[in-house]
Amino acid sequence: MKVGFVGLGNMGLPMAKNLIKAGFEVYGVNRSKAAEELLEGFGGHIGFTIAQLASDMDIILTCLPMPADVEQVYLGKDGLIENGRAGLILVDSSTVNPGLNRKLYKAAAVSGLLFLDAPVSGGTTGAIAGTLSIMVGGEREVFMQALPVFQAMGKQIDYVGGSGSGSVVKLINQLMVGIHTQAVSEGLALGRKSDVDEEQLVRILTSSFAGSRMLERHYGNHIVKNDYKPGFAIKLLGKDLDLAVEMAEQSGVALVVGNQVRNLLRSAIRSGFEGQDMSAMLGYQLQCDKQIETEPIKHFAVFLPMKDADKSVTFREQHLQFLANRREEGKLLANGRFTDGAGGLVIYKGRMLEEVEAWVKEDPYIVEGARNYEIHEWDIVLAE
Ligand code: NAD
């Protein structure tokens, strides 16, 4: 069986290596050629385009960073679907939203191709050991055809339902990974401030109800070694929480804590932590704690003059939800709009103008071009 593999990164490369180990003929494509050479050193075939792979393989797996990368590799003119031969099985192991899975499933079907969503869990350790959890959505018969390929890479392999179901399960997993990661960061930050022995603290937590796979992974593989090379990058966990929040909004589920964790990940990404392993959320926590010690809270008045009245109407709900999230985080003093249509005013609580400006730039009104903005630090004087 000829197996193509697109995306030979932290996960894809060891997954592809395990396919070679299991006796499959593996053809690898990666954006940076150094990763392809690593696969060649292990017995893989390289030097092909995605289109060539599509016309010649029996099955092709993809493991790519962002949904936009997946869209491009599948739906681009030189991509998998346009160039795939009838009967080709396409398997996406990237973490994306179920809606994208269904879109690719339908586009593949139109061209006589078969598509499975098969996101994975278990990290680079599981990818290297061939012990990944693989959760698969799509048609059961296609899953059965692809099963030997999954068995070469994983241990816990489940068919979970129609197209997109694999990603639903994966995003629930990621939501909980994010929450547990934040729990580890806050727990250890508190431990450090209280001068308890960290190794002993972790040993006790591990054998108590607070123990978790995330605690063991983050502490044992990264924190104790002070080594934050990813593993699983904060940028990718941020993307996953964005997708989980989007899925929850569509399902009508209130992710009170999940939303907060998503916002923290976004702030960490803006603060330069995006390339570090997710365990480095502890570093971000410590950095925020330091700021609390050194910088007092100030007020910033943000004037949002009207730019496009139609867009303001269209994005009002999103803007108000955005402000509600900031209120929950304790970052908002007040907000309101001018009844004459001139725009609105938001009073933020923050430590630095740059920090507040970064929040303002995420406001859907600004992102979508409905309003302009002006920020002024505001020396508040209460009337009473
Ligand atoms: P990564 O950034 O290490 O690897 C992605 C690879 O894809 C890179 O080598 C990059 O060069 C390549 N790539 C990007 N665009 C490409 C294109 N258009 N054509 C060919 N190659 C391209 O990411 P990763 O950590 O391996 O994660 C990949 C996916 O798996 C993500 O969706 C992630 O969320 C998910 N995932 C990661 C982990 C983990 O622990 N790292 C665990 C489970 C799931």
CSV table of C-alpha atoms and ligand atoms in Angstrom, one decimal:
chain,number,residue,atom,x,y,z
A,1,MET,CA,0.0,0.0,0.0
A,2,LYS,CA,1.4,3.4,-1.0
A,3,VAL,CA,0.9,5.9,1.7
A,4,GLY,CA,1.5,9.7,1.3
A,5,PHE,CA,2.1,12.0,4.3
A,6,VAL,CA,1.8,15.8,4.1
A,7,GLY,CA,3.1,17.8,7.1
A,8,LEU,CA,6.2,16.2,8.6
A,9,GLY,CA,6.4,18.3,11.8
A,10,ASN,CA,6.6,17.4,15.5
A,11,MET,CA,3.7,14.9,15.0
A,12,GLY,CA,3.8,14.0,11.3
A,13,LEU,CA,7.4,12.9,11.1
A,14,PRO,CA,7.3,10.3,13.9
A,15,MET,CA,3.9,9.1,12.6
A,16,ALA,CA,5.3,8.7,9.1
A,17,LYS,CA,8.3,6.8,10.5
A,18,ASN,CA,6.0,4.4,12.3
A,19,LEU,CA,4.3,3.7,9.0
A,20,ILE,CA,7.6,2.8,7.4
A,21,LYS,CA,8.4,0.6,10.4
A,22,ALA,CA,5.2,-1.2,9.9
A,23,GLY,CA,6.1,-2.0,6.3
A,24,PHE,CA,4.2,0.7,4.3
A,25,GLU,CA,5.8,2.4,1.4
A,26,VAL,CA,5.7,6.1,2.6
A,27,TYR,CA,6.0,9.2,0.4
A,28,GLY,CA,6.5,12.4,2.4
A,29,VAL,CA,5.9,16.1,1.5
A,30,ASN,CA,6.7,19.0,3.8
A,31,ARG,CA,7.0,22.7,3.3
A,32,SER,CA,10.5,22.9,4.7
A,33,LYS,CA,12.7,20.3,2.9
A,34,ALA,CA,14.9,19.5,5.9
A,35,ALA,CA,12.0,17.5,7.4
A,36,GLU,CA,11.6,15.5,4.1
A,37,GLU,CA,15.3,14.6,4.3
A,38,LEU,CA,14.8,13.3,7.8
A,39,LEU,CA,12.1,11.0,6.5
A,40,GLU,CA,14.3,9.9,3.6
A,41,GLY,CA,17.0,8.9,6.1
A,42,PHE,CA,14.5,6.6,7.6
A,43,GLY,CA,13.5,4.9,4.3
A,44,GLY,CA,10.8,7.3,3.1
A,45,HIS,CA,10.5,8.6,-0.5
A,46,ILE,CA,10.7,12.4,-1.0
A,47,GLY,CA,10.9,15.0,-3.7
A,48,PHE,CA,7.3,14.9,-4.9
A,49,THR,CA,4.6,17.6,-5.1
A,50,ILE,CA,1.2,17.3,-3.4
A,51,ALA,CA,-0.4,16.9,-6.8
A,52,GLN,CA,1.9,14.0,-7.7
A,53,LEU,CA,1.1,12.3,-4.4
A,54,ALA,CA,-2.6,12.7,-5.0
A,55,SER,CA,-2.5,11.0,-8.4
A,56,ASP,CA,-0.4,8.1,-7.3
A,57,MET,CA,-1.1,7.0,-3.7
A,58,ASP,CA,-3.7,4.7,-2.2
A,59,ILE,CA,-4.1,6.8,0.9
A,60,ILE,CA,-2.7,10.2,2.0
A,61,LEU,CA,-2.5,11.5,5.6
A,62,THR,CA,-2.1,15.2,6.4
A,63,CYS,CA,-0.9,16.6,9.8
A,64,LEU,CA,-0.8,20.4,9.3
A,65,PRO,CA,-0.7,23.3,11.8
A,66,MET,CA,-3.7,25.6,11.0
A,67,PRO,CA,-7.1,25.1,9.4
A,68,ALA,CA,-6.0,27.5,6.6
A,69,ASP,CA,-3.0,25.2,5.8
A,70,VAL,CA,-5.5,22.3,5.6
A,71,GLU,CA,-7.8,24.2,3.3
A,72,GLN,CA,-4.9,25.1,1.0
A,73,VAL,CA,-3.5,21.6,0.8
A,74,TYR,CA,-6.9,20.0,0.1
A,75,LEU,CA,-8.7,22.6,-1.9
A,76,GLY,CA,-5.9,24.6,-3.7
A,77,LYS,CA,-5.5,24.2,-7.4
A,78,ASP,CA,-2.4,22.1,-6.9
A,79,GLY,CA,-4.0,20.4,-3.9
A,80,LEU,CA,-5.1,16.9,-3.0
A,81,ILE,CA,-8.8,17.0,-4.1
A,82,GLU,CA,-8.2,18.6,-7.5
A,83,ASN,CA,-5.5,16.1,-8.4
A,84,GLY,CA,-6.7,13.0,-6.6
A,85,ARG,CA,-7.5,9.8,-8.5
A,86,ALA,CA,-10.9,8.2,-7.9
A,87,GLY,CA,-10.9,5.9,-4.8
A,88,LEU,CA,-8.0,7.7,-3.1
A,89,ILE,CA,-8.5,7.8,0.7
A,90,LEU,CA,-7.7,11.2,2.3
A,91,VAL,CA,-7.2,11.3,6.1
A,92,ASP,CA,-6.7,14.6,7.9
A,93,SER,CA,-5.0,14.2,11.3
A,94,SER,CA,-4.7,17.9,12.0
A,95,THR,CA,-6.8,19.5,14.7
A,96,VAL,CA,-9.4,21.6,12.9
A,97,ASN,CA,-13.2,22.4,13.2
A,98,PRO,CA,-15.8,19.8,12.3
A,99,GLY,CA,-17.3,22.2,9.7
A,100,LEU,CA,-14.0,22.1,7.7
A,101,ASN,CA,-14.0,18.3,7.9
A,102,ARG,CA,-17.5,18.2,6.4
A,103,LYS,CA,-16.6,20.7,3.7
A,104,LEU,CA,-13.6,18.5,2.7
A,105,TYR,CA,-15.7,15.3,2.9
A,106,LYS,CA,-18.2,16.8,0.5
A,107,ALA,CA,-15.6,18.2,-1.9
A,108,ALA,CA,-13.8,14.9,-1.9
A,109,ALA,CA,-17.0,13.0,-2.6
A,110,VAL,CA,-17.8,15.1,-5.7
A,111,SER,CA,-14.4,14.0,-7.2
A,112,GLY,CA,-15.0,10.3,-6.2
A,113,LEU,CA,-12.5,10.5,-3.3
A,114,LEU,CA,-13.0,9.3,0.3
A,115,PHE,CA,-12.3,11.5,3.3
A,116,LEU,CA,-11.8,10.7,7.0
A,117,ASP,CA,-11.2,13.2,9.9
A,118,ALA,CA,-8.8,11.4,12.2
A,119,PRO,CA,-7.3,13.8,14.7
A,120,VAL,CA,-4.8,12.4,17.2
A,121,SER,CA,-3.9,12.8,20.8
A,122,GLY,CA,-1.0,11.6,22.9
A,123,GLY,CA,1.6,14.3,21.9
A,124,THR,CA,5.0,13.7,20.4
A,125,THR,CA,5.7,11.0,23.0
A,126,GLY,CA,2.7,9.0,21.7
A,127,ALA,CA,3.6,9.8,18.1
A,128,ILE,CA,7.1,8.4,18.6
A,129,ALA,CA,6.0,5.4,20.5
A,130,GLY,CA,3.1,4.6,18.1
A,131,THR,CA,0.6,4.8,21.0
A,132,LEU,CA,-1.6,7.7,19.8
A,133,SER,CA,-5.3,7.9,20.4
A,134,ILE,CA,-6.9,8.3,17.0
A,135,MET,CA,-10.6,9.4,16.8
A,136,VAL,CA,-12.1,8.9,13.4
A,137,GLY,CA,-15.1,10.4,11.7
A,138,GLY,CA,-16.5,9.6,8.2
A,139,GLU,CA,-17.8,6.4,6.7
A,140,ARG,CA,-17.3,3.2,8.7
A,141,GLU,CA,-16.3,1.2,5.6
A,142,VAL,CA,-13.6,3.7,4.7
A,143,PHE,CA,-12.4,3.6,8.3
A,144,MET,CA,-12.1,-0.2,8.1
A,145,GLN,CA,-10.0,0.1,4.9
A,146,ALA,CA,-7.7,2.6,6.6
A,147,LEU,CA,-7.5,0.7,9.9
A,148,PRO,CA,-4.1,-1.0,9.3
A,149,VAL,CA,-2.6,2.5,8.7
A,150,PHE,CA,-4.1,3.7,12.0
A,151,GLN,CA,-2.9,0.6,13.8
A,152,ALA,CA,0.7,1.4,12.8
A,153,MET,CA,0.5,4.8,14.5
A,154,GLY,CA,-1.9,4.4,17.4
A,155,LYS,CA,-3.1,2.3,20.3
A,156,GLN,CA,-6.5,3.6,21.1
A,157,ILE,CA,-8.3,3.8,17.8
A,158,ASP,CA,-12.0,4.6,17.7
A,159,TYR,CA,-14.5,5.1,14.9
A,160,VAL,CA,-16.8,7.8,16.5
A,161,GLY,CA,-19.4,8.6,13.8
A,162,GLY,CA,-20.1,10.6,10.6
A,163,SER,CA,-17.8,13.2,9.1
A,164,GLY,CA,-16.6,15.8,11.7
A,165,SER,CA,-17.2,13.5,14.7
A,166,GLY,CA,-13.5,12.9,15.2
A,167,SER,CA,-12.9,16.6,15.5
A,168,VAL,CA,-15.8,17.0,17.9
A,169,VAL,CA,-14.1,14.5,20.3
A,170,LYS,CA,-10.7,16.0,19.7
A,171,LEU,CA,-11.8,19.6,20.5
A,172,ILE,CA,-13.5,18.4,23.7
A,173,ASN,CA,-10.1,16.8,24.6
A,174,GLN,CA,-8.3,20.1,23.7
A,175,LEU,CA,-10.7,22.2,25.8
A,176,MET,CA,-9.8,20.0,28.8
A,177,VAL,CA,-6.1,20.0,28.0
A,178,GLY,CA,-6.2,23.8,28.1
A,179,ILE,CA,-8.1,24.0,31.4
A,180,HIS,CA,-5.8,21.4,33.0
A,181,THR,CA,-2.7,23.3,31.7
A,182,GLN,CA,-4.0,26.5,33.3
A,183,ALA,CA,-4.6,24.6,36.5
A,184,VAL,CA,-1.0,23.4,36.5
A,185,SER,CA,0.3,26.9,35.9
A,186,GLU,CA,-1.8,28.5,38.7
A,187,GLY,CA,-1.0,25.7,41.2
A,188,LEU,CA,2.7,25.8,40.6
A,189,ALA,CA,2.8,29.6,40.7
A,190,LEU,CA,1.1,29.6,44.1
A,191,GLY,CA,3.5,26.9,45.3
A,192,ARG,CA,6.5,29.0,44.3
A,193,LYS,CA,5.2,32.1,46.0
A,194,SER,CA,4.6,30.1,49.2
A,195,ASP,CA,8.0,28.6,49.2
A,196,VAL,CA,7.0,25.0,49.4
A,197,ASP,CA,9.3,22.4,47.8
A,198,GLU,CA,8.1,22.1,44.2
A,199,GLU,CA,9.2,18.5,43.6
A,200,GLN,CA,7.5,17.4,46.7
A,201,LEU,CA,4.4,19.5,45.9
A,202,VAL,CA,4.1,17.8,42.5
A,203,ARG,CA,4.7,14.3,44.0
A,204,ILE,CA,1.8,14.9,46.4
A,205,LEU,CA,-0.5,16.4,43.8
A,206,THR,CA,0.2,13.6,41.4
A,207,SER,CA,-1.0,11.0,43.9
A,208,SER,CA,-4.0,13.2,45.0
A,209,PHE,CA,-7.2,14.2,43.3
A,210,ALA,CA,-5.4,17.2,41.6
A,211,GLY,CA,-3.1,14.8,39.7
A,212,SER,CA,-3.5,14.8,35.9
A,213,ARG,CA,-1.8,13.7,32.7
A,214,MET,CA,-1.1,17.3,32.0
A,215,LEU,CA,0.6,17.8,35.4
A,216,GLU,CA,2.8,14.8,34.8
A,217,ARG,CA,3.6,15.8,31.2
A,218,HIS,CA,4.2,19.5,31.9
A,219,TYR,CA,6.3,19.1,35.0
A,220,GLY,CA,8.2,15.9,34.1
A,221,ASN,CA,9.0,16.7,30.4
A,222,HIS,CA,9.4,20.5,30.6
A,223,ILE,CA,9.2,22.5,33.8
A,224,VAL,CA,11.6,20.4,35.9
A,225,LYS,CA,14.1,20.6,33.0
A,226,ASN,CA,13.4,24.3,32.3
A,227,ASP,CA,13.1,23.2,28.6
A,228,TYR,CA,10.2,24.6,26.7
A,229,LYS,CA,11.0,23.5,23.2
A,230,PRO,CA,7.6,22.2,21.8
A,231,GLY,CA,6.2,19.4,22.1
A,232,PHE,CA,2.9,21.1,21.5
A,233,ALA,CA,3.2,24.8,20.9
A,234,ILE,CA,1.1,27.4,22.7
A,235,LYS,CA,0.1,28.8,19.3
A,236,LEU,CA,-1.5,25.4,18.5
A,237,LEU,CA,-3.3,25.1,21.8
A,238,GLY,CA,-4.6,28.7,21.3
A,239,LYS,CA,-5.9,27.7,17.9
A,240,ASP,CA,-7.6,24.6,19.5
A,241,LEU,CA,-9.3,26.6,22.2
A,242,ASP,CA,-10.5,29.1,19.5
A,243,LEU,CA,-12.0,26.1,17.7
A,244,ALA,CA,-13.5,24.7,20.9
A,245,VAL,CA,-15.1,28.0,21.8
A,246,GLU,CA,-16.5,28.3,18.3
A,247,MET,CA,-18.0,24.8,18.5
A,248,ALA,CA,-19.5,25.6,21.9
A,249,GLU,CA,-21.1,28.8,20.6
A,250,GLN,CA,-22.7,26.9,17.8
A,251,SER,CA,-23.9,24.2,20.2
A,252,GLY,CA,-25.3,26.7,22.8
A,253,VAL,CA,-22.9,25.6,25.6
A,254,ALA,CA,-21.5,28.3,27.9
A,255,LEU,CA,-17.7,27.7,28.3
A,256,VAL,CA,-17.2,30.0,31.3
A,257,VAL,CA,-13.7,28.7,32.2
A,258,GLY,CA,-12.9,27.6,28.6
A,259,ASN,CA,-13.4,31.1,27.4
A,260,GLN,CA,-11.1,32.5,30.0
A,261,VAL,CA,-8.4,30.0,29.1
A,262,ARG,CA,-8.8,30.9,25.5
A,263,ASN,CA,-8.3,34.6,26.3
A,264,LEU,CA,-5.2,33.8,28.4
A,265,LEU,CA,-3.7,31.8,25.6
A,266,ARG,CA,-4.3,34.7,23.2
A,267,SER,CA,-2.6,37.1,25.6
A,268,ALA,CA,0.3,34.6,26.0
A,269,ILE,CA,0.6,34.4,22.2
A,270,ARG,CA,0.7,38.3,22.0
A,271,SER,CA,3.3,38.3,24.7
A,272,GLY,CA,5.7,36.2,22.6
A,273,PHE,CA,5.1,32.8,24.1
A,274,GLU,CA,3.5,31.3,20.9
A,275,GLY,CA,6.5,29.1,19.9
A,276,GLN,CA,7.0,27.6,23.3
A,277,ASP,CA,5.6,24.4,24.6
A,278,MET,CA,2.2,24.7,26.2
A,279,SER,CA,3.8,23.9,29.6
A,280,ALA,CA,5.3,27.4,29.3
A,281,MET,CA,1.9,28.9,30.3
A,282,LEU,CA,3.5,28.7,33.7
A,283,GLY,CA,6.1,31.2,32.5
A,284,TYR,CA,3.3,33.5,31.3
A,285,GLN,CA,1.5,33.2,34.6
A,286,LEU,CA,4.7,34.1,36.5
A,287,GLN,CA,5.2,37.1,34.1
A,288,CYS,CA,1.7,38.3,34.8
A,289,ASP,CA,2.2,37.9,38.5
A,290,LYS,CA,5.4,40.0,38.3
A,291,GLN,CA,3.4,42.8,36.5
A,292,ILE,CA,0.9,42.7,39.3
A,293,GLU,CA,3.7,43.3,41.8
A,294,THR,CA,5.3,46.2,39.9
A,295,GLU,CA,2.6,48.0,37.9
A,296,PRO,CA,-0.5,49.5,39.5
A,297,ILE,CA,-3.9,49.2,37.8
A,298,LYS,CA,-4.7,52.3,35.7
A,299,HIS,CA,-7.8,53.3,33.7
A,300,PHE,CA,-7.8,53.8,30.0
A,301,ALA,CA,-10.6,55.6,28.1
A,302,VAL,CA,-11.1,54.2,24.6
A,303,PHE,CA,-13.1,56.4,22.2
A,304,LEU,CA,-14.5,54.3,19.4
A,305,PRO,CA,-15.6,56.9,16.8
A,306,MET,CA,-18.0,55.7,14.1
A,307,LYS,CA,-16.4,54.5,10.8
A,308,ASP,CA,-19.1,52.4,9.2
A,309,ALA,CA,-22.6,52.5,10.6
A,310,ASP,CA,-23.8,49.4,8.7
A,311,LYS,CA,-20.9,47.3,10.0
A,312,SER,CA,-21.5,48.6,13.5
A,313,VAL,CA,-25.0,47.1,13.4
A,314,THR,CA,-23.7,43.9,11.9
A,315,PHE,CA,-21.0,43.3,14.5
A,316,ARG,CA,-22.7,44.9,17.5
A,317,GLU,CA,-23.5,41.5,19.1
A,318,GLN,CA,-20.0,40.2,18.7
A,319,HIS,CA,-18.6,43.5,20.1
A,320,LEU,CA,-20.9,43.3,23.1
A,321,GLN,CA,-19.8,39.6,23.7
A,322,PHE,CA,-16.2,40.7,23.4
A,323,LEU,CA,-16.8,43.3,26.1
A,324,ALA,CA,-18.7,40.8,28.3
A,325,ASN,CA,-15.6,38.5,28.1
A,326,ARG,CA,-13.3,41.4,29.2
A,327,ARG,CA,-15.8,42.3,32.0
A,328,GLU,CA,-15.5,38.7,33.2
A,329,GLU,CA,-11.7,39.0,33.2
A,330,GLY,CA,-12.0,42.1,35.4
A,331,LYS,CA,-10.6,44.3,32.6
A,332,LEU,CA,-13.6,46.6,32.1
A,333,LEU,CA,-14.9,49.5,34.2
A,334,ALA,CA,-17.7,50.6,32.0
A,335,ASN,CA,-18.9,50.9,28.4
A,336,GLY,CA,-21.6,52.6,26.4
A,337,ARG,CA,-22.6,54.2,23.1
A,338,PHE,CA,-23.4,57.7,22.2
A,339,THR,CA,-27.1,57.9,21.3
A,340,ASP,CA,-26.4,60.4,18.5
A,341,GLY,CA,-24.6,57.6,16.6
A,342,ALA,CA,-21.1,59.2,17.0
A,343,GLY,CA,-19.6,56.0,18.4
A,344,GLY,CA,-19.0,54.8,21.9
A,345,LEU,CA,-16.7,54.8,24.9
A,346,VAL,CA,-15.1,51.9,26.7
A,347,ILE,CA,-13.2,52.4,30.0
A,348,TYR,CA,-10.7,49.6,30.5
A,349,LYS,CA,-8.7,48.7,33.6
A,350,GLY,CA,-5.1,47.7,32.7
A,351,ARG,CA,-1.4,48.2,33.6
A,352,MET,CA,0.0,49.5,30.4
A,353,LEU,CA,-1.3,51.4,27.3
A,354,GLU,CA,0.3,48.7,25.0
A,355,GLU,CA,-1.6,46.0,26.9
A,356,VAL,CA,-4.9,47.8,26.5
A,357,GLU,CA,-4.3,48.6,22.9
A,358,ALA,CA,-3.7,44.9,22.2
A,359,TRP,CA,-7.2,44.2,23.7
A,360,VAL,CA,-8.8,47.0,21.6
A,361,LYS,CA,-7.3,45.6,18.4
A,362,GLU,CA,-9.2,42.3,19.1
A,363,ASP,CA,-12.5,44.1,19.4
A,364,PRO,CA,-14.7,42.9,16.5
A,365,TYR,CA,-15.6,46.5,15.8
A,366,ILE,CA,-11.9,47.3,15.1
A,367,VAL,CA,-11.1,44.0,13.4
A,368,GLU,CA,-14.1,44.4,11.0
A,369,GLY,CA,-13.5,48.2,10.4
A,370,ALA,CA,-16.8,49.3,12.0
A,371,ARG,CA,-15.0,51.9,14.2
A,372,ASN,CA,-11.7,53.8,14.6
A,373,TYR,CA,-10.1,54.0,18.1
A,374,GLU,CA,-8.3,56.6,20.2
A,375,ILE,CA,-6.8,55.6,23.6
A,376,HIS,CA,-6.0,57.9,26.5
A,377,GLU,CA,-4.9,57.0,30.0
A,378,TRP,CA,-7.6,58.4,32.2
A,379,ASP,CA,-7.0,59.8,35.7
A,380,ILE,CA,-10.4,58.9,37.1
A,381,VAL,CA,-12.0,61.3,39.6
A,382,LEU,CA,-15.1,59.9,41.2
A,383,ALA,CA,-17.8,62.5,42.0
A,384,GLU,CA,-18.6,61.0,45.4
B,1,NAD,P1,4.3,21.4,13.4
B,1,NAD,O1,4.2,22.9,13.2
B,1,NAD,O2,5.4,20.8,14.2
B,1,NAD,O3,4.2,20.6,12.0
B,1,NAD,C1,3.5,21.0,10.9
B,1,NAD,C2,4.3,20.7,9.7
B,1,NAD,O4,3.5,21.0,8.5
B,1,NAD,C3,5.6,21.5,9.6
B,1,NAD,O5,6.7,20.7,9.3
B,1,NAD,C4,5.3,22.5,8.4
B,1,NAD,O6,6.4,22.8,7.6
B,1,NAD,C5,4.3,21.6,7.6
B,1,NAD,N1,3.5,22.4,6.6
B,1,NAD,C6,2.7,23.5,6.9
B,1,NAD,N2,2.1,23.8,5.8
B,1,NAD,C7,2.4,23.0,4.8
B,1,NAD,C8,2.0,22.8,3.5
B,1,NAD,N3,1.2,23.7,2.9
B,1,NAD,N4,2.5,21.8,2.8
B,1,NAD,C9,3.4,20.9,3.3
B,1,NAD,N5,3.8,21.0,4.6
B,1,NAD,C10,3.3,22.0,5.4
B,1,NAD,O7,2.9,21.0,14.1
B,1,NAD,P2,2.5,19.7,14.9
B,1,NAD,O8,2.8,19.9,16.4
B,1,NAD,O9,3.1,18.5,14.2
B,1,NAD,O10,0.9,19.7,14.8
B,1,NAD,C11,0.3,19.4,13.5
B,1,NAD,C12,-1.2,19.2,13.8
B,1,NAD,O11,-1.4,18.2,14.7
B,1,NAD,C13,-1.8,20.5,14.4
B,1,NAD,O12,-3.1,20.7,13.8
B,1,NAD,C14,-1.9,20.2,15.9
B,1,NAD,O13,-2.9,20.9,16.5
B,1,NAD,C15,-2.1,18.7,15.9
B,1,NAD,N6,-1.6,18.0,17.1
B,1,NAD,C16,-0.4,18.3,17.6
B,1,NAD,C17,0.0,17.6,18.7
B,1,NAD,C18,1.3,17.8,19.4
B,1,NAD,O14,1.6,17.4,20.5
B,1,NAD,N7,2.3,18.5,18.7
B,1,NAD,C19,-0.8,16.6,19.3
B,1,NAD,C20,-2.0,16.3,18.7
B,1,NAD,C21,-2.4,17.0,17.6
